[in-house]
Short mmCIF file of C-alpha atoms and ligand atoms in Angstrom, two decimals:
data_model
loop_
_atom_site.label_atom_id
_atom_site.label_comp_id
_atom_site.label_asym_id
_atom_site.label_seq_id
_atom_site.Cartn_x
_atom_site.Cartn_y
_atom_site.Cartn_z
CA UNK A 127 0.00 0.00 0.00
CA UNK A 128 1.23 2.78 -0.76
CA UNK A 129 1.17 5.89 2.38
CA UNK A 130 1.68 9.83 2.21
CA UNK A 131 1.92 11.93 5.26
CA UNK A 132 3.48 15.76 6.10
CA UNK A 133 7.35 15.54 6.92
CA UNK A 134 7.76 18.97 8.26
CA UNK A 135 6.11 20.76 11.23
CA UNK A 136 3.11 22.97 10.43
CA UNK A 137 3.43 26.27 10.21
CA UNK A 138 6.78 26.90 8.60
CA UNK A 139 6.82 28.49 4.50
CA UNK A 140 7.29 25.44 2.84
CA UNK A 141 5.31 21.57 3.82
CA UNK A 142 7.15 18.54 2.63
CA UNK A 143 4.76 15.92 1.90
CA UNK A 144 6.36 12.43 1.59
CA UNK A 145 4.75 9.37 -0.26
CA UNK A 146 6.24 5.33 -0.40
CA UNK A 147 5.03 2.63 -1.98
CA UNK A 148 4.23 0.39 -5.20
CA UNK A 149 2.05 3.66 -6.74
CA UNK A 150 4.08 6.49 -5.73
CA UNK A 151 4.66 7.51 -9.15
CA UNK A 152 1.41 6.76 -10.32
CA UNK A 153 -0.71 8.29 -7.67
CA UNK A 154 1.18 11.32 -7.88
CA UNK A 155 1.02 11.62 -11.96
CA UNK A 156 -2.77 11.95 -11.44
CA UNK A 157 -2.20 14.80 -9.30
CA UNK A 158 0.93 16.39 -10.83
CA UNK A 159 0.90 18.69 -13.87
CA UNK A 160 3.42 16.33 -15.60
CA UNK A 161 3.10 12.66 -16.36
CA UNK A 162 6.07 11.31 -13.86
CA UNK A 163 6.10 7.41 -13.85
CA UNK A 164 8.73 7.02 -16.54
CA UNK A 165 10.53 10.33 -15.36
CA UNK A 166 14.51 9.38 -14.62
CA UNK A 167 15.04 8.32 -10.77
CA UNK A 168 16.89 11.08 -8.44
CA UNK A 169 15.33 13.92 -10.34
CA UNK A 170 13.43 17.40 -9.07
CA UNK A 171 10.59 18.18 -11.02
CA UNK A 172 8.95 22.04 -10.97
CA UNK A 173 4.75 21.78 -11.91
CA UNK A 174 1.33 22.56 -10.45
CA UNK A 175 -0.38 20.64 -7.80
CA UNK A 176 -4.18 20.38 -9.67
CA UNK A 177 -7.39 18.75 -8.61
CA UNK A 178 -8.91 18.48 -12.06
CA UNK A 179 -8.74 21.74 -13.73
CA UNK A 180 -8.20 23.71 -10.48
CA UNK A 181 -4.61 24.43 -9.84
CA UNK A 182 -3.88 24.12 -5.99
CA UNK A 183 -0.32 24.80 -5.67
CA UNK A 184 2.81 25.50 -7.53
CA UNK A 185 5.24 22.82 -6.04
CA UNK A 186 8.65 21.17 -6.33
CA UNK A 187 8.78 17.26 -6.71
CA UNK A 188 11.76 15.33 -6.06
CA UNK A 189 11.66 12.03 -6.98
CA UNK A 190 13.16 8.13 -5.95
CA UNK A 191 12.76 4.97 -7.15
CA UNK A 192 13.18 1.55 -5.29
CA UNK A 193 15.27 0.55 -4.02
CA UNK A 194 17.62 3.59 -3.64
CA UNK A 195 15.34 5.31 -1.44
CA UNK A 196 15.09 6.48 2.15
CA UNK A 197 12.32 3.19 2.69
CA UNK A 198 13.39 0.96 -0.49
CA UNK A 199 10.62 1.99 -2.12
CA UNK A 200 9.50 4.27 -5.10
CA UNK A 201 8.89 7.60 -3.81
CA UNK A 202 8.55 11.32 -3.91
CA UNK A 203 8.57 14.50 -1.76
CA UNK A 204 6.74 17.45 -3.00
CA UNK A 205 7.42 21.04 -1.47
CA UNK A 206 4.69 22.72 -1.25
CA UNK A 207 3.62 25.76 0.29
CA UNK A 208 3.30 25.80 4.38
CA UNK A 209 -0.08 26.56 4.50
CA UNK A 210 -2.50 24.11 6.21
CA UNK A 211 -5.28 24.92 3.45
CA UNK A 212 -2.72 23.43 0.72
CA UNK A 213 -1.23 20.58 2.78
CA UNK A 214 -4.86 19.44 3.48
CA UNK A 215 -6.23 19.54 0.04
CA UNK A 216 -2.80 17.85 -1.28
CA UNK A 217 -3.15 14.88 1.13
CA UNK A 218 -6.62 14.72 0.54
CA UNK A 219 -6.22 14.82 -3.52
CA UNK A 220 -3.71 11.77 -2.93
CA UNK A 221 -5.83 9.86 -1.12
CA UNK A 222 -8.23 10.36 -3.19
CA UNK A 223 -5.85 8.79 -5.94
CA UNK A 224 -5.01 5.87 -3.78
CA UNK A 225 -2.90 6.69 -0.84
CA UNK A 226 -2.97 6.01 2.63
CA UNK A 227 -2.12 8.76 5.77
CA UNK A 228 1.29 6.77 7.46
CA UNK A 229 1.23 5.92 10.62
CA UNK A 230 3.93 7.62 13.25
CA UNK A 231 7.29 6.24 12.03
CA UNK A 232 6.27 4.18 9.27
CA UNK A 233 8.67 5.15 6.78
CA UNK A 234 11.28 4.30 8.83
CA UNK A 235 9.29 1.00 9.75
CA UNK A 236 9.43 0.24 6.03
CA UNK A 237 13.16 1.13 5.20
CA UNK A 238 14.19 -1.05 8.06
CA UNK A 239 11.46 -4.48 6.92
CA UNK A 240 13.01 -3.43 3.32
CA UNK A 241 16.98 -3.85 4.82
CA UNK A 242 17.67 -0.32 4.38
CA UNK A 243 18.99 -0.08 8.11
CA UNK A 244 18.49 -1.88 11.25
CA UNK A 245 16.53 -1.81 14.81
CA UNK A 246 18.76 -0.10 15.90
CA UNK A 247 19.47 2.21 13.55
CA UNK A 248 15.80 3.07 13.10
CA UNK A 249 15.68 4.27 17.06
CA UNK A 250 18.87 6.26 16.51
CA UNK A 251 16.47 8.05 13.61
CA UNK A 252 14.21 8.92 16.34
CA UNK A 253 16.94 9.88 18.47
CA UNK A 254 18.76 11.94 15.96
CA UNK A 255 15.02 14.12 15.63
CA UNK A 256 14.96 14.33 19.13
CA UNK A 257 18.21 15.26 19.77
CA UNK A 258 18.97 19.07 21.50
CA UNK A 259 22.10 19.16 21.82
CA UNK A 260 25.86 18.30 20.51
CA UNK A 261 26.07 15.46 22.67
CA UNK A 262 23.14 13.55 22.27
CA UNK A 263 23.31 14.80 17.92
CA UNK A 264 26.76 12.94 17.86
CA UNK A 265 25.35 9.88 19.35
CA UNK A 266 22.72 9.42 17.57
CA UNK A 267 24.74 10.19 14.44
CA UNK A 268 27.11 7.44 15.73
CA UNK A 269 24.36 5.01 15.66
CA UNK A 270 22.96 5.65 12.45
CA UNK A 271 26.23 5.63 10.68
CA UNK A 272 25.91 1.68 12.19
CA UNK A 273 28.87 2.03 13.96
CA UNK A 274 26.91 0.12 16.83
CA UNK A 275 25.69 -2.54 14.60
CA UNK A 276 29.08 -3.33 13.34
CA UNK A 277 30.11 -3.59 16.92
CA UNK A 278 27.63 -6.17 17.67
CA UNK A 279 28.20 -7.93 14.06
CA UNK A 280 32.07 -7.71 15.39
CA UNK A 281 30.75 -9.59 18.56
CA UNK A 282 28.12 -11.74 17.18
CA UNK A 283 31.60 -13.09 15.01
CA UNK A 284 33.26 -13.95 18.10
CA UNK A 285 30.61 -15.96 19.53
CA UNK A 286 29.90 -18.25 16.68
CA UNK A 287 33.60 -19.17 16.78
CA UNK A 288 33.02 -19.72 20.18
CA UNK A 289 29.73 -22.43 19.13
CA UNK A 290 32.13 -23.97 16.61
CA UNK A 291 34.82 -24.82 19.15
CA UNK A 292 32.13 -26.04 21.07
CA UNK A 293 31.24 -28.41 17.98
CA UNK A 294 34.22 -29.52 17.36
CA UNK A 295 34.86 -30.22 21.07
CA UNK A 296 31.81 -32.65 20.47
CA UNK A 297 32.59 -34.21 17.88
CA UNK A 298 35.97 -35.30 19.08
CA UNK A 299 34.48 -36.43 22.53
CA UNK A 300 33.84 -40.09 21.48
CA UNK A 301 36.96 -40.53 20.45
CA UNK A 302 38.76 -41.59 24.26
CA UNK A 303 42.20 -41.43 22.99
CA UNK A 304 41.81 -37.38 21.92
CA UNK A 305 42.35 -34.98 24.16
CA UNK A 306 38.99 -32.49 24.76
CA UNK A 307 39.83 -29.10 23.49
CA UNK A 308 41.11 -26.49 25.93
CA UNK A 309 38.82 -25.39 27.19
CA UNK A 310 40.70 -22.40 29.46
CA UNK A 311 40.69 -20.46 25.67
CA UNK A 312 37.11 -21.06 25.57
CA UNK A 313 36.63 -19.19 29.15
CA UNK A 314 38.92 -16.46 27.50
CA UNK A 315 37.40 -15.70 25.31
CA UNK A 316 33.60 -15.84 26.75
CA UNK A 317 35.02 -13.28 29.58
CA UNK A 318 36.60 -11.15 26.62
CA UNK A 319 32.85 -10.61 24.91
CA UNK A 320 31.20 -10.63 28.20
CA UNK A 321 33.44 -7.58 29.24
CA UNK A 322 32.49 -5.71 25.61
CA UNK A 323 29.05 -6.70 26.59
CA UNK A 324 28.96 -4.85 30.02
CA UNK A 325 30.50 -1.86 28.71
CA UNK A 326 27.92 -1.39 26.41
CA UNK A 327 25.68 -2.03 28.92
CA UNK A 328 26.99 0.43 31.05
CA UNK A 329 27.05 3.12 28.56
CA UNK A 330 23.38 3.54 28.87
CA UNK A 331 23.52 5.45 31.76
CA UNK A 332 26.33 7.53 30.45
CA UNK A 333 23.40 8.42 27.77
CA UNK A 334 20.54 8.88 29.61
CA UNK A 335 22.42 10.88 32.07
CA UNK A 336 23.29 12.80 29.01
CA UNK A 337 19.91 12.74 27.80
CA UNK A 338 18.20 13.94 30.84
CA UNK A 339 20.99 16.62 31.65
CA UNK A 340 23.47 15.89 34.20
CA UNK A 341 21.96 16.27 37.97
CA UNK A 342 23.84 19.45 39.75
CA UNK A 343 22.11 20.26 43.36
CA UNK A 344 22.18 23.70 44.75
CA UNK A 345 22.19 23.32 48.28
CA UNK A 346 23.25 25.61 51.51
CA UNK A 347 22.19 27.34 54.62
CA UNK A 348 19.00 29.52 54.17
CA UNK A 349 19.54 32.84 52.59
CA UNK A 350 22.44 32.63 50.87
CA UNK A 351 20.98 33.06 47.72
CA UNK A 352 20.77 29.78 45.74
CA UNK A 353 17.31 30.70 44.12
CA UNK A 354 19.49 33.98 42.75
CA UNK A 355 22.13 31.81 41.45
CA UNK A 356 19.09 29.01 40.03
CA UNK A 357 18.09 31.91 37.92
CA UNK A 358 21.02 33.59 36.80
CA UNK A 359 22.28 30.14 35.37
CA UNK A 360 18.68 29.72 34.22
CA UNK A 361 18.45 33.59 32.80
CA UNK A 362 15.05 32.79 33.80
CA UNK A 363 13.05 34.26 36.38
CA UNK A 364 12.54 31.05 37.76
CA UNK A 365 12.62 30.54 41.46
CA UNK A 366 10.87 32.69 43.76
CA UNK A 367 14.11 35.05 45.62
CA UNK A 368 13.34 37.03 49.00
CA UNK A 369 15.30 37.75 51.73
CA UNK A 370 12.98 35.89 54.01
CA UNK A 371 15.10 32.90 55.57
CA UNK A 372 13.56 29.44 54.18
CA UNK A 373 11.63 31.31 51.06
CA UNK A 374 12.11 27.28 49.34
CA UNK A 375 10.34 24.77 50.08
CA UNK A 376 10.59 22.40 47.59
CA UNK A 377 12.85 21.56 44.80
CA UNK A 378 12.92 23.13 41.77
CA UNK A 379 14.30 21.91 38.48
CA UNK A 380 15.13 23.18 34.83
CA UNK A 381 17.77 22.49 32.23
CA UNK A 382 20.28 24.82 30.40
CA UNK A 383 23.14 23.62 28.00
CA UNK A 384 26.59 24.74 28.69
CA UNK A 385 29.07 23.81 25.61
CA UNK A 386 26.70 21.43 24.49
CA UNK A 387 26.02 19.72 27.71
CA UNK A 388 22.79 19.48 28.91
CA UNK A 389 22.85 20.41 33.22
CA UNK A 390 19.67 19.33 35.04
CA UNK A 391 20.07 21.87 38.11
CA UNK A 392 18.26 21.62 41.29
CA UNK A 393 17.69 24.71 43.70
CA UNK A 394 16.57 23.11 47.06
CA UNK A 395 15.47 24.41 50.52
CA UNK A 396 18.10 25.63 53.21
CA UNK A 397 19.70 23.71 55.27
CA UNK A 398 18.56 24.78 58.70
CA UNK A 399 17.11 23.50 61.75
CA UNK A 400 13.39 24.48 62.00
CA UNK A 401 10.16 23.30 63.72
CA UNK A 402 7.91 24.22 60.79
CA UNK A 403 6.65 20.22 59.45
CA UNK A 404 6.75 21.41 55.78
CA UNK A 405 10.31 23.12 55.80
CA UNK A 406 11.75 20.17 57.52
CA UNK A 407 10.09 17.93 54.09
CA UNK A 408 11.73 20.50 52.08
CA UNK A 409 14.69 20.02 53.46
CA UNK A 410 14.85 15.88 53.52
CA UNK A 411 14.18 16.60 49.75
CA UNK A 412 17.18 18.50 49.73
CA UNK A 413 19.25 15.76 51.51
CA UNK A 414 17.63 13.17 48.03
CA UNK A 415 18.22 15.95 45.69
CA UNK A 416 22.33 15.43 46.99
CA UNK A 417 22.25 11.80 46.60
CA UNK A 418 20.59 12.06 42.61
CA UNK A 419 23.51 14.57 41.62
CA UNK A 420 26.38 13.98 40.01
CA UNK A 421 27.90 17.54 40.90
CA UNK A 422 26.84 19.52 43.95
CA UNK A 423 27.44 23.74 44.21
CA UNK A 424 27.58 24.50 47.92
CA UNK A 425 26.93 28.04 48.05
CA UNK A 426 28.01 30.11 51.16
CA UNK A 427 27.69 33.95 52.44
CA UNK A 428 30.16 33.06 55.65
CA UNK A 429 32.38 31.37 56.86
CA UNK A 430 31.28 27.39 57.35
CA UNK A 431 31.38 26.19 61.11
CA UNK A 432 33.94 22.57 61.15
CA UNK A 433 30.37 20.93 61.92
CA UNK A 434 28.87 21.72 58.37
CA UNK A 435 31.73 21.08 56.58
CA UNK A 436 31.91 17.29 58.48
CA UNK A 437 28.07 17.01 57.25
CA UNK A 438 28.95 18.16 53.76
CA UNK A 439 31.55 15.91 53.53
CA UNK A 440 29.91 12.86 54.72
CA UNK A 441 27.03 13.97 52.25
CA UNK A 442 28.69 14.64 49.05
CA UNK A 443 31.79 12.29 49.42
CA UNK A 444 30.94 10.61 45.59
CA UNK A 445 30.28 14.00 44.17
CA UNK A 446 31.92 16.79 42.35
CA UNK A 447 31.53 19.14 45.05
CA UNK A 448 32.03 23.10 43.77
CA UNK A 449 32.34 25.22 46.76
CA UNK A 450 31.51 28.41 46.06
CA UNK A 451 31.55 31.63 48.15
CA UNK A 452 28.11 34.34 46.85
CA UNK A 453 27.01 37.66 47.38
CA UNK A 454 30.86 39.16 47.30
CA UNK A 455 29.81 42.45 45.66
CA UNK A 456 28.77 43.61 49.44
CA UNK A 457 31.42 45.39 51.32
CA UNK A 458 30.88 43.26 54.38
CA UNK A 459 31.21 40.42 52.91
CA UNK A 460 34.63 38.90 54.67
CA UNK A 461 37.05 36.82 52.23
CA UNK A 462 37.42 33.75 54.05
CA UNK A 463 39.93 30.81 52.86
CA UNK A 464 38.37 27.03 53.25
CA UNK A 465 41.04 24.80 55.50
CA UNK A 466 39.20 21.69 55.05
CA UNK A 467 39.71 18.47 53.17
CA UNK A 468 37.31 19.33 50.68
CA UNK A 469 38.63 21.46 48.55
CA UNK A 470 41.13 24.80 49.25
CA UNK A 471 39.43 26.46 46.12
CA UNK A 472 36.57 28.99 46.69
CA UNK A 473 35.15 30.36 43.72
CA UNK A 474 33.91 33.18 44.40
CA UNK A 475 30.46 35.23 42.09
CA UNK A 476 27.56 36.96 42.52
CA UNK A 477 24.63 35.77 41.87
CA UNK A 478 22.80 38.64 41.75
CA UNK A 479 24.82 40.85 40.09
CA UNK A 480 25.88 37.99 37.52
CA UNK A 481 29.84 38.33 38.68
CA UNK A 482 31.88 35.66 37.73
CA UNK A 483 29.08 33.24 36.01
CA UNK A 484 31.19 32.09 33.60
CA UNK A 485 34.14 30.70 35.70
CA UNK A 486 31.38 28.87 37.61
CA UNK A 487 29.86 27.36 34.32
CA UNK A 488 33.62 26.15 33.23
CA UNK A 489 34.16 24.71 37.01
CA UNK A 490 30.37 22.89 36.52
CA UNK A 491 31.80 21.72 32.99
CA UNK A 492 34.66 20.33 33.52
CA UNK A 493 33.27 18.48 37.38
CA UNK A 494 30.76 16.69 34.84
CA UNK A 495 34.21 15.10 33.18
CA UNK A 496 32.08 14.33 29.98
CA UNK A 497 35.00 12.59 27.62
CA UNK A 498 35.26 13.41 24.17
CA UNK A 499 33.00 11.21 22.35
CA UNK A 500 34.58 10.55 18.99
CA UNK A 501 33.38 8.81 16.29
CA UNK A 502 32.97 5.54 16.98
CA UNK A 503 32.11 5.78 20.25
CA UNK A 504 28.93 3.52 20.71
CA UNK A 505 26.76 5.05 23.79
CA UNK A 506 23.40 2.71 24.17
CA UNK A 507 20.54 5.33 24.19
CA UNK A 508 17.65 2.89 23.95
CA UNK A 509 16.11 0.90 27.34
CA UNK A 510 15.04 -1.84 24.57
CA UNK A 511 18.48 -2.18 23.31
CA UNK A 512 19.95 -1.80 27.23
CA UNK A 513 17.15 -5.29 27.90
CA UNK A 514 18.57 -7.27 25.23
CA UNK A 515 22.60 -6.59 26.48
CA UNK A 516 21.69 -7.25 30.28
CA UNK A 517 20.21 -10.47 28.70
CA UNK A 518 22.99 -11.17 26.89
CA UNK A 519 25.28 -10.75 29.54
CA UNK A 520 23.23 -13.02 32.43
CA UNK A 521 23.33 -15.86 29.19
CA UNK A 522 26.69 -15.11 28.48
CA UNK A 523 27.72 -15.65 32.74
CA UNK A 524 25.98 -18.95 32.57
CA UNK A 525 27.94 -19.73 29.89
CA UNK A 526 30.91 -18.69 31.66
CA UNK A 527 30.33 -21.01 34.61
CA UNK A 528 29.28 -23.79 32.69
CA UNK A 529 33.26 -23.61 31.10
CA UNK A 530 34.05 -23.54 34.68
CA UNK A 531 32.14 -26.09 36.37
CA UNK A 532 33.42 -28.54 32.84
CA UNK A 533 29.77 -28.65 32.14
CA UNK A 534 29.07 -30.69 28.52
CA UNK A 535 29.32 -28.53 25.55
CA UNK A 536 25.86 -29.29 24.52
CA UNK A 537 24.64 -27.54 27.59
CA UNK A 538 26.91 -24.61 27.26
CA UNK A 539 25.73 -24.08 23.48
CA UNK A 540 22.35 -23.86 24.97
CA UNK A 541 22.86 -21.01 26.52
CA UNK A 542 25.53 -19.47 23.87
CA UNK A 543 22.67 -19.57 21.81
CA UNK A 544 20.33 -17.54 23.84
CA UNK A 545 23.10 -15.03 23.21
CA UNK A 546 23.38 -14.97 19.90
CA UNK A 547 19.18 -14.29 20.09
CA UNK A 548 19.74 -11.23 22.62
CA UNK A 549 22.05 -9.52 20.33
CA UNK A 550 19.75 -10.18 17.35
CA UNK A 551 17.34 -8.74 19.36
CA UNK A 552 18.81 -5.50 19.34
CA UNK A 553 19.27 -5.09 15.43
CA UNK A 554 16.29 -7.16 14.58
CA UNK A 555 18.64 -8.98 12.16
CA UNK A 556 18.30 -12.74 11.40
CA UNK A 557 14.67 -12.95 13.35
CA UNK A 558 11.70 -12.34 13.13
CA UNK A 559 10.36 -9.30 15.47
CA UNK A 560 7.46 -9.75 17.28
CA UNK A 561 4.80 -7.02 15.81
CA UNK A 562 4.53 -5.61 19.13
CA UNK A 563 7.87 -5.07 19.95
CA UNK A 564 7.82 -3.11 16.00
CA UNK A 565 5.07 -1.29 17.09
CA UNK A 566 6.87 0.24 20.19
CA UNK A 567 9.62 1.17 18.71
CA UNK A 568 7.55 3.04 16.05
CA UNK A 569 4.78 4.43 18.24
CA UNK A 570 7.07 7.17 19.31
CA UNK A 571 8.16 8.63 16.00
CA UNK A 572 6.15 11.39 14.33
CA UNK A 573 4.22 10.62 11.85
CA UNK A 574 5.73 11.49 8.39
CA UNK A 575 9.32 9.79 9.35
N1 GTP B 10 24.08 41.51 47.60
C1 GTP B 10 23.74 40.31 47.15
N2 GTP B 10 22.58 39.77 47.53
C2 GTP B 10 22.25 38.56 47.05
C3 GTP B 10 23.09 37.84 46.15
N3 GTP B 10 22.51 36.68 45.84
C4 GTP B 10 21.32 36.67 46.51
N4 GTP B 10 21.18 37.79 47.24
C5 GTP B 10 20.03 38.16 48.08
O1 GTP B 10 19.93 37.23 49.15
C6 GTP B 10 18.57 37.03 49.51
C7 GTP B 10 18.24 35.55 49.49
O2 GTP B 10 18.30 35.07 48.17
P1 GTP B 10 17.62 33.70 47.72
O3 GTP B 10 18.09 33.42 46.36
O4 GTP B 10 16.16 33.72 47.95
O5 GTP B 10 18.31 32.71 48.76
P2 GTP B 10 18.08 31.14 48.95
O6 GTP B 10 19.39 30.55 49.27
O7 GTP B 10 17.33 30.58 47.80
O8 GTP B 10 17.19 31.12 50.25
P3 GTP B 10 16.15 30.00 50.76
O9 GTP B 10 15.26 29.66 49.61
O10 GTP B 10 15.42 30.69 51.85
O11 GTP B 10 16.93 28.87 51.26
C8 GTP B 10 17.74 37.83 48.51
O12 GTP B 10 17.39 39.05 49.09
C9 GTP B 10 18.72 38.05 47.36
O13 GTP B 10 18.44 39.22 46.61
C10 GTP B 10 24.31 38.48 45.77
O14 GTP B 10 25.11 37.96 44.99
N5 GTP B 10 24.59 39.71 46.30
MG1 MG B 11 15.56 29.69 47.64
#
């Protein structure tokens, strides 16, 4: 069947309306000024979008046919003109001729069934869209390129040499007088792709963190103006400021991107001792909002008694802790030097006069310690994806003990096996996906991609 459905967001100058299928070429020579189903593939044609003799738009047509297409299919795009009285009438003129609206993500759906990329590759599509920022752009570029596939190809390799040792292993075994294979390489290598394995794994929260932004917590004593700071970094008006002690209650949370780094940051309640039942919730949020973050500013207006800095130490020892000192644009505001364990440097800003922001976002950037991802770095972005490698890897440790306890290699290819499935899993290559597993994947695309 063949599907049509807007590309482009409403609203802009120009709509791109895409169509697939068997009739692309036909359906759209019935609506098209020019007869196009023996025009030359990889061509732009310029003509009038008409519904009989009524011209609707003039429109550019750019044309593919299958299988060098973006879903192995013959198809076109035609520009037309943004507004929603065209794009309606267009889609409706091409149904009219045959078509059917696409569902969310089902030209991507249909370049992947047509081998024009692979599972995993079709999420880094919907990544790539969703992308807003360098970080999470280069690794979904990563994955499209395939440079994850290839690393599971690379793997899936590996393994079926593993099966065939395994084979061989049995075929030898009724003969007494050979020796059994050794079976020490065999454990080698299993730990070798098990490792790989894990550090994919583990990569997913390397790209969710970079997803979500990374978690920096504002904390300190009441008053000393981590609201101000909340919305200077924010340049957003944000958090409610007053010179009332304990004006936060709760958290409050909002993203900004510093050199393409998205930062999560967290203004909580101040730390204080206080009777009032709500404050003191506030301020056991504050206490979780430490534990969630990755980097913690602790923002002071004084001096820190040896008892706070034992509780921020005992509270932040896993974190990037930033100490910083605020309001230093007031003339009694005393410089004060840190002797504590902690950290000697002070950076000192003010939040509400905006001195010294910048040093403060290069200290937050460079706590987050974000390497260089280059290209082929392969960062798992996809829970789905993250399933299938945990799988892999609780298979692949059976396997591993099995080599171990000198279980028989039948038993051990068992399980090898159930690898080999979990990694299929992930690129949907070699089996056959379950519809509803297709259908998740898809559900969250737009509809037009
Ligand atoms: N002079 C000066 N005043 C500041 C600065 N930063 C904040 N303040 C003032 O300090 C007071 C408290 O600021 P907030 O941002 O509400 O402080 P907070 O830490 O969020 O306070 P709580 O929410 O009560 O814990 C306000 O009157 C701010 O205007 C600064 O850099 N210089
Ligand atoms: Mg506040």
């Amino acid at each position: 069947m063949t599907i049509c459905a807007l590309a482009t967001a409403p609203g802009g100058a120009l709509g791109i309306i895409r169509i697939s299928g068997p009739q692309a070429l036909e359906i759209l020579s019935h609506v098209f000024s020019k007869d196009l189903t023996d025009a030359q593939p990889n061509t732009i044609h310029y003509g009038h979008i008409k519904d009989g003799e009524e011209m609707i738009d003039e429109v550019m047509v750019s044309i593919f046919q299958a299988p060098h297409s973006y879903t192995g299919e013959d198809s076109a795009e035609i520009s037309c003109h943004g507004s929603r009285y065209i794009i309606n009438r267009v889609l409706e003129l091409l149904i009219q001729h045959g078509c059917r609206m696409a569902g969310p993500g089902e030209f991507t759906q249909r370049a992947y069934l047509n081998g024009k990329m692979d599972l995993s590759q079709a999420e880094a599509v919907a990544d790539l869209i969703a992308s807003s920022n360098k970080a999470t752009h280069d690794i979904a570029l990563n994955q499209l390129r395939g440079h994850f596939s290839s690393e599971l190809s690379r793997l899936r390799e590996q393994l079926l040499k593993l099966t065939s040792l395994l084979e061989l292993e049995l075929d030898f075994s009724d003969h007494e007088d050979l020796e059994f294979a050794d079976r020490s390489e065999l454990l080698e290598i299993s730990k070798t792709i098990d490792n790989h394995i894990l550090r994919l794994a583990t990569s997913f929260e390397t790209g969710q963190t970079l997803k979500n932004g990374i978690p920096v917590a504002i904390i300190g004593k009441t008053n000393v103006g981590k609201s101000t700071l909340l919305n200077r970094l924010l340049k957003d008006d944000r958090a409610i400021v007053s010179d009332i002690h304990g004006t936060t209650r709760d958290t409050i949370e909002d993203t900004i991107d510093i050199k393409g780094i998205t930062f999560r940051f967290i203004d909580t309640a101040g730390i204080r001792q206080t009777t009032d039942e709500i404050e003191q919730i506030g301020i056991e949020r504050t206490y979780a909002a430490i534990e969630k973050a990755r980097i913690v500013l602790w923002l002071l207006d004084a001096e820190p008694s040896e008892k706070d800095i034992q509780e921020i130490q005992e509270r932040c020892h896993d974190k990037s802790l930033i100490i910083i000192q605020n309001k230093i644009d007031k003339s009694e505001s005393s410089l004060f030097s840190l002797h504590s364990p902690l950290s000697s440097h002070l950076l000192k800003i003010s939040a509400k006069y905006g001195e010294n922001i910048d040093a403060l976002e290069t200290a937050i950037y460079e706590a987050a310690k974000i390497p260089e991802l280059t290209e082929n770095d392969v960062i798992v972005t996809s829970a789905r994806q993250y399933q299938s490698l945990i799988s892999a890897h609780n298979n692949l440790t059976r396997v591993v003990e099995g080599l171990e306890t000198n279980l028989s290699g039948d038993l051990i290819s068992e399980d090898l096996n159930l690898v080999l499935d979990d990694l299929s899993d992930i690129t949907g290559q070699g089996r056959i996906v379950p519809n509803e597993v297709l259908g998740n994947i898809f559900k969250n695309f737009c509809v037009g991609k």
